[in-house]
Amino acid sequence: MPLVCRRLLQLVDSPALNAAVSAGFDGQRCLPRLRSFCAWFACHRGSVQQLKLFVDVDMRSGSEVMGQLCGALAASGAAGCPLAGLSLELALPLPCTSWLPELRSLRTLAIASCYGTDVAFERCLSALHLQELWLDVSPGCLQYDPAAAWPSSLTRLRLRGADSLPLCVVRWTRHASAGSPDVAPAARHPTPNSLLPAVQLSQLTRLQAVSVAYAGYAGESYAPLAALPALRQLSLQEVHQLPSCLPDLTSLQALSVGETYLPADAGTLLSAALPRMPLLTHLALSGVPGLDALSLPDRLQSRCGTQ
């Protein structure tokens, strides 16, 4: 039995198996298991290239848990470890991300907050050489510095539920009927008609793909998309308005719009935009009002796959 256990341990600790690691921490014994994981990670972090973590603990021990976890991640970066992908699904607040710049090899970052927990970004993202950034945050729970630069290396950006991340400077008002904001506030309690600062989206000249889901952006809020020279793919799922700049996105190769809360005239905007997209080769439309009456140009009927 000891020989079997030693060989099994050697197998489990082999670099080939540790290239991609997924671990979850919840329940009453979460903290001891997290400490054990951090100790293991300190010994094997040199072989971990992709790391996916789920953390759901009692808020009373949340600060200690996040301190342990962030410390372990920062130490791995300082040691020059080759972590290229990091995915965090958190059911407790992430109050600090100042440790992120230590992860110099990071290329993909995904952060999802569960149950409306807060996520805070300091001026740290610009120090990373990220290619993909995925944010899944409840409305009003993302805290950020709008003056901070984003990684110019970004090629893919996915925003899910991140209404608190304005894409451009817009005037925040409330819908008379629904009572929800056109663009959810970056601050906790903005006054109506206040101007919201924007992220520096138009500076991401390498950005090729943008995905927006479960967001209540107003049509004019998407204006910076028209200034992205490399944008080729746009996905809009469960959104309330189409981008007003859609006819200006003439370099799109793929457009996906699905399961939306769009107004009845959404088909009119699509009809005006599609003929102006000569490079479009993939078109997926689902749940769009007026879809039956939408007529595609002949060249799109032969070149695009529609759903």
mmCIF file of C-alpha atoms in Angstrom:
data_model
loop_
_atom_site.group_PDB
_atom_site.id
_atom_site.type_symbol
_atom_site.label_atom_id
_atom_site.label_comp_id
_atom_site.label_asym_id
_atom_site.label_seq_id
_atom_site.Cartn_x
_atom_site.Cartn_y
_atom_site.Cartn_z
ATOM 1 C CA MET A 1 0.000 0.000 0.000
ATOM 2 C CA PRO A 2 2.717 2.632 0.757
ATOM 3 C CA LEU A 3 4.319 1.922 -2.640
ATOM 4 C CA VAL A 4 0.960 2.375 -4.377
ATOM 5 C CA CYS A 5 0.335 5.634 -2.522
ATOM 6 C CA ARG A 6 3.788 6.988 -3.406
ATOM 7 C CA ARG A 7 3.301 6.203 -7.083
ATOM 8 C CA LEU A 8 -0.190 7.652 -7.039
ATOM 9 C CA LEU A 9 1.173 10.830 -5.452
ATOM 10 C CA GLN A 10 3.886 11.004 -8.114
ATOM 11 C CA LEU A 11 1.227 10.647 -10.802
ATOM 12 C CA VAL A 12 -1.045 13.292 -9.291
ATOM 13 C CA ASP A 13 1.882 15.705 -8.922
ATOM 14 C CA SER A 14 3.158 15.226 -12.456
ATOM 15 C CA PRO A 15 3.513 18.512 -14.384
ATOM 16 C CA ALA A 16 1.467 17.148 -17.293
ATOM 17 C CA LEU A 17 -1.607 16.667 -15.088
ATOM 18 C CA ASN A 18 -1.153 19.981 -13.296
ATOM 19 C CA ALA A 19 -1.141 22.145 -16.409
ATOM 20 C CA ALA A 20 -4.873 22.821 -15.900
ATOM 21 C CA VAL A 21 -6.241 22.848 -12.338
ATOM 22 C CA SER A 22 -9.823 23.371 -11.185
ATOM 23 C CA ALA A 23 -10.745 23.571 -7.495
ATOM 24 C CA GLY A 24 -13.761 24.594 -5.424
ATOM 25 C CA PHE A 25 -13.943 25.738 -1.831
ATOM 26 C CA ASP A 26 -17.237 25.924 0.022
ATOM 27 C CA GLY A 27 -18.865 24.536 3.125
ATOM 28 C CA GLN A 28 -17.742 24.499 6.732
ATOM 29 C CA ARG A 29 -14.189 23.233 6.173
ATOM 30 C CA CYS A 30 -13.451 25.634 3.372
ATOM 31 C CA LEU A 31 -10.626 27.502 5.110
ATOM 32 C CA PRO A 32 -8.511 24.431 6.041
ATOM 33 C CA ARG A 33 -8.902 23.059 2.528
ATOM 34 C CA LEU A 34 -7.938 26.420 1.038
ATOM 35 C CA ARG A 35 -4.833 26.558 3.235
ATOM 36 C CA SER A 36 -3.937 23.068 2.059
ATOM 37 C CA PHE A 37 -4.442 24.073 -1.557
ATOM 38 C CA CYS A 38 -2.277 27.193 -1.162
ATOM 39 C CA ALA A 39 0.511 25.053 0.306
ATOM 40 C CA TRP A 40 0.211 22.599 -2.602
ATOM 41 C CA PHE A 41 0.086 25.431 -5.128
ATOM 42 C CA ALA A 42 3.264 26.971 -3.694
ATOM 43 C CA CYS A 43 5.081 23.711 -4.447
ATOM 44 C CA HIS A 44 3.594 23.042 -7.900
ATOM 45 C CA ARG A 45 2.791 26.472 -9.291
ATOM 46 C CA GLY A 46 5.623 26.149 -11.798
ATOM 47 C CA SER A 47 3.588 23.639 -13.800
ATOM 48 C CA VAL A 48 0.116 25.256 -13.520
ATOM 49 C CA GLN A 49 -0.805 27.151 -16.682
ATOM 50 C CA GLN A 50 -4.608 27.326 -16.301
ATOM 51 C CA LEU A 51 -6.290 27.801 -12.918
ATOM 52 C CA LYS A 52 -10.027 27.852 -12.218
ATOM 53 C CA LEU A 53 -11.281 28.472 -8.687
ATOM 54 C CA PHE A 54 -14.741 28.617 -7.109
ATOM 55 C CA VAL A 55 -15.010 30.124 -3.619
ATOM 56 C CA ASP A 56 -18.200 30.302 -1.538
ATOM 57 C CA VAL A 57 -17.672 30.808 2.180
ATOM 58 C CA ASP A 58 -19.245 32.511 5.147
ATOM 59 C CA MET A 59 -18.708 36.257 4.896
ATOM 60 C CA ARG A 60 -17.205 36.243 8.408
ATOM 61 C CA SER A 61 -14.132 34.409 7.143
ATOM 62 C CA GLY A 62 -14.213 36.017 3.699
ATOM 63 C CA SER A 63 -11.345 38.455 4.277
ATOM 64 C CA GLU A 64 -9.041 35.695 5.524
ATOM 65 C CA VAL A 65 -9.976 33.448 2.605
ATOM 66 C CA MET A 66 -9.343 36.136 0.005
ATOM 67 C CA GLY A 67 -6.116 37.121 1.757
ATOM 68 C CA GLN A 68 -4.855 33.550 1.538
ATOM 69 C CA LEU A 69 -5.898 33.150 -2.076
ATOM 70 C CA CYS A 70 -4.643 36.497 -3.381
ATOM 71 C CA GLY A 71 -1.379 36.054 -1.510
ATOM 72 C CA ALA A 72 -0.811 32.678 -3.126
ATOM 73 C CA LEU A 73 -1.558 34.064 -6.597
ATOM 74 C CA ALA A 74 0.691 37.094 -6.110
ATOM 75 C CA ALA A 75 3.530 34.863 -4.886
ATOM 76 C CA SER A 76 3.214 32.652 -7.950
ATOM 77 C CA GLY A 77 3.545 35.674 -10.204
ATOM 78 C CA ALA A 78 6.512 37.040 -8.286
ATOM 79 C CA ALA A 79 8.209 33.651 -8.700
ATOM 80 C CA GLY A 80 7.824 33.913 -12.477
ATOM 81 C CA CYS A 81 5.331 31.081 -12.784
ATOM 82 C CA PRO A 82 3.723 30.501 -16.221
ATOM 83 C CA LEU A 83 0.079 31.038 -15.243
ATOM 84 C CA ALA A 84 -1.609 32.036 -18.507
ATOM 85 C CA GLY A 85 -5.285 31.670 -17.598
ATOM 86 C CA LEU A 86 -7.096 32.531 -14.365
ATOM 87 C CA SER A 87 -10.817 32.101 -13.712
ATOM 88 C CA LEU A 88 -12.334 33.184 -10.387
ATOM 89 C CA GLU A 89 -15.973 32.502 -9.494
ATOM 90 C CA LEU A 90 -16.574 34.220 -6.189
ATOM 91 C CA ALA A 91 -19.505 34.300 -3.798
ATOM 92 C CA LEU A 92 -17.774 36.850 -1.598
ATOM 93 C CA PRO A 93 -16.380 40.312 -2.307
ATOM 94 C CA LEU A 94 -13.104 40.844 -4.147
ATOM 95 C CA PRO A 95 -12.111 44.165 -2.532
ATOM 96 C CA CYS A 96 -8.616 44.398 -3.984
ATOM 97 C CA THR A 97 -6.930 43.402 -7.251
ATOM 98 C CA SER A 98 -3.596 45.167 -6.734
ATOM 99 C CA TRP A 99 -1.916 41.738 -6.834
ATOM 100 C CA LEU A 100 -2.877 41.146 -10.473
ATOM 101 C CA PRO A 101 0.186 42.865 -12.029
ATOM 102 C CA GLU A 102 2.360 40.200 -10.413
ATOM 103 C CA LEU A 103 0.874 37.688 -12.865
ATOM 104 C CA ARG A 104 3.015 38.835 -15.785
ATOM 105 C CA SER A 105 2.343 35.757 -17.919
ATOM 106 C CA LEU A 106 -1.452 36.062 -17.590
ATOM 107 C CA ARG A 107 -3.242 36.214 -20.939
ATOM 108 C CA THR A 108 -6.835 35.311 -20.003
ATOM 109 C CA LEU A 109 -8.676 36.644 -16.943
ATOM 110 C CA ALA A 110 -12.259 35.714 -16.046
ATOM 111 C CA ILE A 111 -13.983 37.025 -12.919
ATOM 112 C CA ALA A 112 -17.554 36.136 -11.995
ATOM 113 C CA SER A 113 -19.281 37.372 -8.861
ATOM 114 C CA CYS A 114 -22.160 35.374 -7.429
ATOM 115 C CA TYR A 115 -25.069 36.647 -5.360
ATOM 116 C CA GLY A 116 -24.345 40.322 -6.078
ATOM 117 C CA THR A 117 -20.948 40.470 -4.403
ATOM 118 C CA ASP A 118 -18.639 43.413 -5.095
ATOM 119 C CA VAL A 119 -15.593 43.361 -7.360
ATOM 120 C CA ALA A 120 -13.102 46.248 -7.224
ATOM 121 C CA PHE A 121 -10.483 47.064 -9.856
ATOM 122 C CA GLU A 122 -7.643 49.427 -9.078
ATOM 123 C CA ARG A 123 -5.353 50.938 -11.721
ATOM 124 C CA CYS A 124 -3.728 47.595 -12.336
ATOM 125 C CA LEU A 125 -5.120 46.110 -15.541
ATOM 126 C CA SER A 126 -2.924 48.201 -17.827
ATOM 127 C CA ALA A 127 0.171 46.476 -16.409
ATOM 128 C CA LEU A 128 -1.038 43.135 -17.754
ATOM 129 C CA HIS A 129 -0.615 41.740 -21.241
ATOM 130 C CA LEU A 130 -4.119 40.314 -21.301
ATOM 131 C CA GLN A 131 -5.611 39.058 -24.534
ATOM 132 C CA GLU A 132 -9.011 38.044 -23.131
ATOM 133 C CA LEU A 133 -11.029 39.614 -20.309
ATOM 134 C CA TRP A 134 -14.343 38.186 -19.116
ATOM 135 C CA LEU A 135 -16.393 40.036 -16.483
ATOM 136 C CA ASP A 136 -19.605 38.554 -15.088
ATOM 137 C CA VAL A 137 -20.746 41.001 -12.421
ATOM 138 C CA SER A 138 -24.155 41.936 -11.062
ATOM 139 C CA PRO A 139 -25.371 45.469 -11.882
ATOM 140 C CA GLY A 140 -23.940 48.036 -9.506
ATOM 141 C CA CYS A 141 -21.339 45.655 -8.051
ATOM 142 C CA LEU A 142 -18.324 46.590 -10.170
ATOM 143 C CA GLN A 143 -16.113 49.310 -8.695
ATOM 144 C CA TYR A 144 -13.448 50.728 -10.971
ATOM 145 C CA ASP A 145 -11.402 53.798 -11.782
ATOM 146 C CA PRO A 146 -12.680 55.183 -15.108
ATOM 147 C CA ALA A 147 -9.402 57.042 -15.661
ATOM 148 C CA ALA A 148 -7.426 53.804 -15.534
ATOM 149 C CA ALA A 149 -6.145 52.464 -18.837
ATOM 150 C CA TRP A 150 -7.105 48.986 -19.970
ATOM 151 C CA PRO A 151 -4.580 46.533 -21.438
ATOM 152 C CA SER A 152 -3.930 47.644 -25.015
ATOM 153 C CA SER A 153 -3.202 44.002 -25.835
ATOM 154 C CA LEU A 154 -6.855 42.944 -25.389
ATOM 155 C CA THR A 155 -8.353 41.091 -28.350
ATOM 156 C CA ARG A 156 -11.523 39.712 -26.730
ATOM 157 C CA LEU A 157 -13.838 41.355 -24.175
ATOM 158 C CA ARG A 158 -16.934 39.816 -22.632
ATOM 159 C CA LEU A 159 -19.247 41.784 -20.351
ATOM 160 C CA ARG A 160 -22.091 39.916 -18.684
ATOM 161 C CA GLY A 161 -24.403 41.869 -16.408
ATOM 162 C CA ALA A 162 -21.792 44.620 -16.054
ATOM 163 C CA ASP A 163 -24.200 47.549 -16.435
ATOM 164 C CA SER A 164 -22.082 49.417 -13.899
ATOM 165 C CA LEU A 165 -19.322 49.654 -16.516
ATOM 166 C CA PRO A 166 -20.335 52.492 -18.874
ATOM 167 C CA LEU A 167 -18.877 52.134 -22.348
ATOM 168 C CA CYS A 168 -18.993 55.866 -23.017
ATOM 169 C CA VAL A 169 -19.896 59.111 -21.277
ATOM 170 C CA VAL A 170 -23.674 59.134 -21.159
ATOM 171 C CA ARG A 171 -26.361 60.922 -19.237
ATOM 172 C CA TRP A 172 -28.021 58.572 -16.794
ATOM 173 C CA THR A 173 -31.810 58.716 -16.840
ATOM 174 C CA ARG A 174 -34.591 56.376 -15.863
ATOM 175 C CA HIS A 175 -37.084 54.704 -18.157
ATOM 176 C CA ALA A 176 -40.489 56.140 -17.367
ATOM 177 C CA SER A 177 -42.131 52.710 -17.530
ATOM 178 C CA ALA A 178 -39.591 50.172 -16.325
ATOM 179 C CA GLY A 179 -37.940 52.345 -13.684
ATOM 180 C CA SER A 180 -34.504 50.961 -14.575
ATOM 181 C CA PRO A 181 -31.536 53.044 -15.723
ATOM 182 C CA ASP A 182 -30.468 53.259 -19.341
ATOM 183 C CA VAL A 183 -26.972 52.602 -18.090
ATOM 184 C CA ALA A 184 -26.523 51.388 -14.565
ATOM 185 C CA PRO A 185 -24.362 53.691 -12.430
ATOM 186 C CA ALA A 186 -20.717 53.233 -11.649
ATOM 187 C CA ALA A 187 -21.362 54.970 -8.371
ATOM 188 C CA ARG A 188 -23.742 53.434 -5.882
ATOM 189 C CA HIS A 189 -26.362 56.168 -5.876
ATOM 190 C CA PRO A 190 -25.953 58.668 -8.730
ATOM 191 C CA THR A 191 -28.467 61.400 -9.239
ATOM 192 C CA PRO A 192 -30.611 61.208 -12.384
ATOM 193 C CA ASN A 193 -29.210 63.139 -15.359
ATOM 194 C CA SER A 194 -25.673 62.897 -13.965
ATOM 195 C CA LEU A 195 -22.823 62.245 -16.396
ATOM 196 C CA LEU A 196 -21.176 58.850 -16.010
ATOM 197 C CA PRO A 197 -17.471 58.424 -16.787
ATOM 198 C CA ALA A 198 -16.522 55.780 -19.309
ATOM 199 C CA VAL A 199 -13.894 53.100 -19.544
ATOM 200 C CA GLN A 200 -11.210 53.747 -22.129
ATOM 201 C CA LEU A 201 -12.720 51.310 -24.609
ATOM 202 C CA SER A 202 -11.899 53.225 -27.786
ATOM 203 C CA GLN A 203 -8.175 52.904 -27.012
ATOM 204 C CA LEU A 204 -8.263 49.119 -27.440
ATOM 205 C CA THR A 205 -7.107 49.119 -31.047
ATOM 206 C CA ARG A 206 -6.479 45.347 -31.088
ATOM 207 C CA LEU A 207 -9.925 44.396 -29.799
ATOM 208 C CA GLN A 208 -11.439 41.917 -32.276
ATOM 209 C CA ALA A 209 -14.411 40.442 -30.417
ATOM 210 C CA VAL A 210 -16.923 42.013 -28.018
ATOM 211 C CA SER A 211 -19.676 40.115 -26.240
ATOM 212 C CA VAL A 212 -22.371 41.825 -24.149
ATOM 213 C CA ALA A 213 -25.009 39.851 -22.256
ATOM 214 C CA TYR A 214 -27.694 40.661 -19.679
ATOM 215 C CA ALA A 215 -26.953 44.367 -19.863
ATOM 216 C CA GLY A 216 -29.264 47.367 -20.114
ATOM 217 C CA TYR A 217 -27.027 49.674 -22.131
ATOM 218 C CA ALA A 218 -28.811 52.358 -24.124
ATOM 219 C CA GLY A 219 -28.227 52.339 -27.869
ATOM 220 C CA GLU A 220 -25.923 55.355 -27.808
ATOM 221 C CA SER A 221 -23.797 53.777 -25.073
ATOM 222 C CA TYR A 222 -22.201 51.487 -27.646
ATOM 223 C CA ALA A 223 -20.716 54.438 -29.582
ATOM 224 C CA PRO A 224 -17.048 53.556 -28.820
ATOM 225 C CA LEU A 225 -17.471 50.303 -30.775
ATOM 226 C CA ALA A 226 -17.421 52.309 -33.999
ATOM 227 C CA ALA A 227 -13.910 53.538 -33.170
ATOM 228 C CA LEU A 228 -12.420 50.036 -32.804
ATOM 229 C CA PRO A 229 -10.441 49.370 -36.010
ATOM 230 C CA ALA A 230 -9.949 45.642 -35.380
ATOM 231 C CA LEU A 231 -13.518 44.775 -34.312
ATOM 232 C CA ARG A 232 -14.739 41.760 -36.300
ATOM 233 C CA GLN A 233 -17.159 39.927 -33.977
ATOM 234 C CA LEU A 234 -20.077 41.281 -31.950
ATOM 235 C CA SER A 235 -22.417 39.238 -29.775
ATOM 236 C CA LEU A 236 -25.453 40.741 -28.017
ATOM 237 C CA GLN A 237 -27.511 38.447 -25.784
ATOM 238 C CA GLU A 238 -30.397 39.491 -23.528
ATOM 239 C CA VAL A 239 -29.880 43.200 -24.207
ATOM 240 C CA HIS A 240 -32.455 45.992 -24.179
ATOM 241 C CA GLN A 241 -31.310 48.029 -27.186
ATOM 242 C CA LEU A 242 -29.209 47.514 -30.276
ATOM 243 C CA PRO A 243 -26.160 49.749 -30.738
ATOM 244 C CA SER A 244 -27.112 52.983 -32.442
ATOM 245 C CA CYS A 245 -23.761 52.759 -34.227
ATOM 246 C CA LEU A 246 -24.548 49.344 -35.728
ATOM 247 C CA PRO A 247 -24.662 50.709 -39.320
ATOM 248 C CA ASP A 248 -21.145 52.084 -38.774
ATOM 249 C CA LEU A 249 -19.642 48.687 -37.868
ATOM 250 C CA THR A 250 -18.809 47.990 -41.502
ATOM 251 C CA SER A 251 -15.905 45.625 -40.754
ATOM 252 C CA LEU A 252 -17.935 43.050 -38.833
ATOM 253 C CA GLN A 253 -17.523 39.452 -39.953
ATOM 254 C CA ALA A 254 -19.816 37.881 -37.352
ATOM 255 C CA LEU A 255 -22.936 39.292 -35.673
ATOM 256 C CA SER A 256 -25.042 37.452 -33.123
ATOM 257 C CA VAL A 257 -28.187 38.892 -31.526
ATOM 258 C CA GLY A 258 -30.332 36.642 -29.382
ATOM 259 C CA GLU A 259 -33.066 36.402 -26.765
ATOM 260 C CA THR A 260 -33.366 40.146 -26.431
ATOM 261 C CA TYR A 261 -35.737 42.689 -24.891
ATOM 262 C CA LEU A 262 -35.495 44.876 -27.956
ATOM 263 C CA PRO A 263 -38.140 47.413 -28.984
ATOM 264 C CA ALA A 264 -40.417 46.726 -31.922
ATOM 265 C CA ASP A 265 -38.344 48.806 -34.343
ATOM 266 C CA ALA A 266 -35.173 46.753 -33.850
ATOM 267 C CA GLY A 267 -35.697 45.087 -37.217
ATOM 268 C CA THR A 268 -35.579 48.488 -38.907
ATOM 269 C CA LEU A 269 -32.114 49.194 -37.511
ATOM 270 C CA LEU A 270 -30.905 45.762 -38.591
ATOM 271 C CA SER A 271 -32.313 46.267 -42.090
ATOM 272 C CA ALA A 272 -30.345 49.504 -42.376
ATOM 273 C CA ALA A 273 -27.144 48.059 -40.922
ATOM 274 C CA LEU A 274 -26.748 44.701 -42.647
ATOM 275 C CA PRO A 275 -26.286 46.001 -46.220
ATOM 276 C CA ARG A 276 -23.382 48.111 -44.937
ATOM 277 C CA MET A 277 -21.419 45.061 -43.711
ATOM 278 C CA PRO A 278 -19.652 43.690 -46.798
ATOM 279 C CA LEU A 279 -17.405 41.340 -44.775
ATOM 280 C CA LEU A 280 -20.200 39.676 -42.795
ATOM 281 C CA THR A 281 -20.078 35.875 -43.122
ATOM 282 C CA HIS A 282 -21.906 34.752 -39.975
ATOM 283 C CA LEU A 283 -25.263 36.076 -38.829
ATOM 284 C CA ALA A 284 -27.234 34.572 -35.942
ATOM 285 C CA LEU A 285 -30.547 36.217 -34.985
ATOM 286 C CA SER A 286 -32.986 34.892 -32.416
ATOM 287 C CA GLY A 287 -35.830 36.541 -30.527
ATOM 288 C CA VAL A 288 -35.509 39.800 -32.454
ATOM 289 C CA PRO A 289 -38.806 41.685 -33.006
ATOM 290 C CA GLY A 290 -39.765 41.876 -36.662
ATOM 291 C CA LEU A 291 -37.375 39.089 -37.628
ATOM 292 C CA ASP A 292 -39.935 37.502 -39.981
ATOM 293 C CA ALA A 293 -40.157 40.703 -42.003
ATOM 294 C CA LEU A 294 -36.391 41.197 -42.142
ATOM 295 C CA SER A 295 -35.082 40.860 -45.673
ATOM 296 C CA LEU A 296 -31.435 40.003 -46.174
ATOM 297 C CA PRO A 297 -29.455 41.267 -49.151
ATOM 298 C CA ASP A 298 -28.817 38.533 -51.735
ATOM 299 C CA ARG A 299 -25.114 38.362 -50.950
ATOM 300 C CA LEU A 300 -25.883 37.750 -47.255
ATOM 301 C CA GLN A 301 -28.391 35.000 -48.010
ATOM 302 C CA SER A 302 -25.700 33.059 -49.825
ATOM 303 C CA ARG A 303 -22.785 33.818 -47.494
ATOM 304 C CA CYS A 304 -24.263 33.895 -43.980
ATOM 305 C CA GLY A 305 -25.630 31.214 -41.749
ATOM 306 C CA THR A 306 -28.762 32.575 -40.028
ATOM 307 C CA GLN A 307 -30.573 31.108 -37.062
#
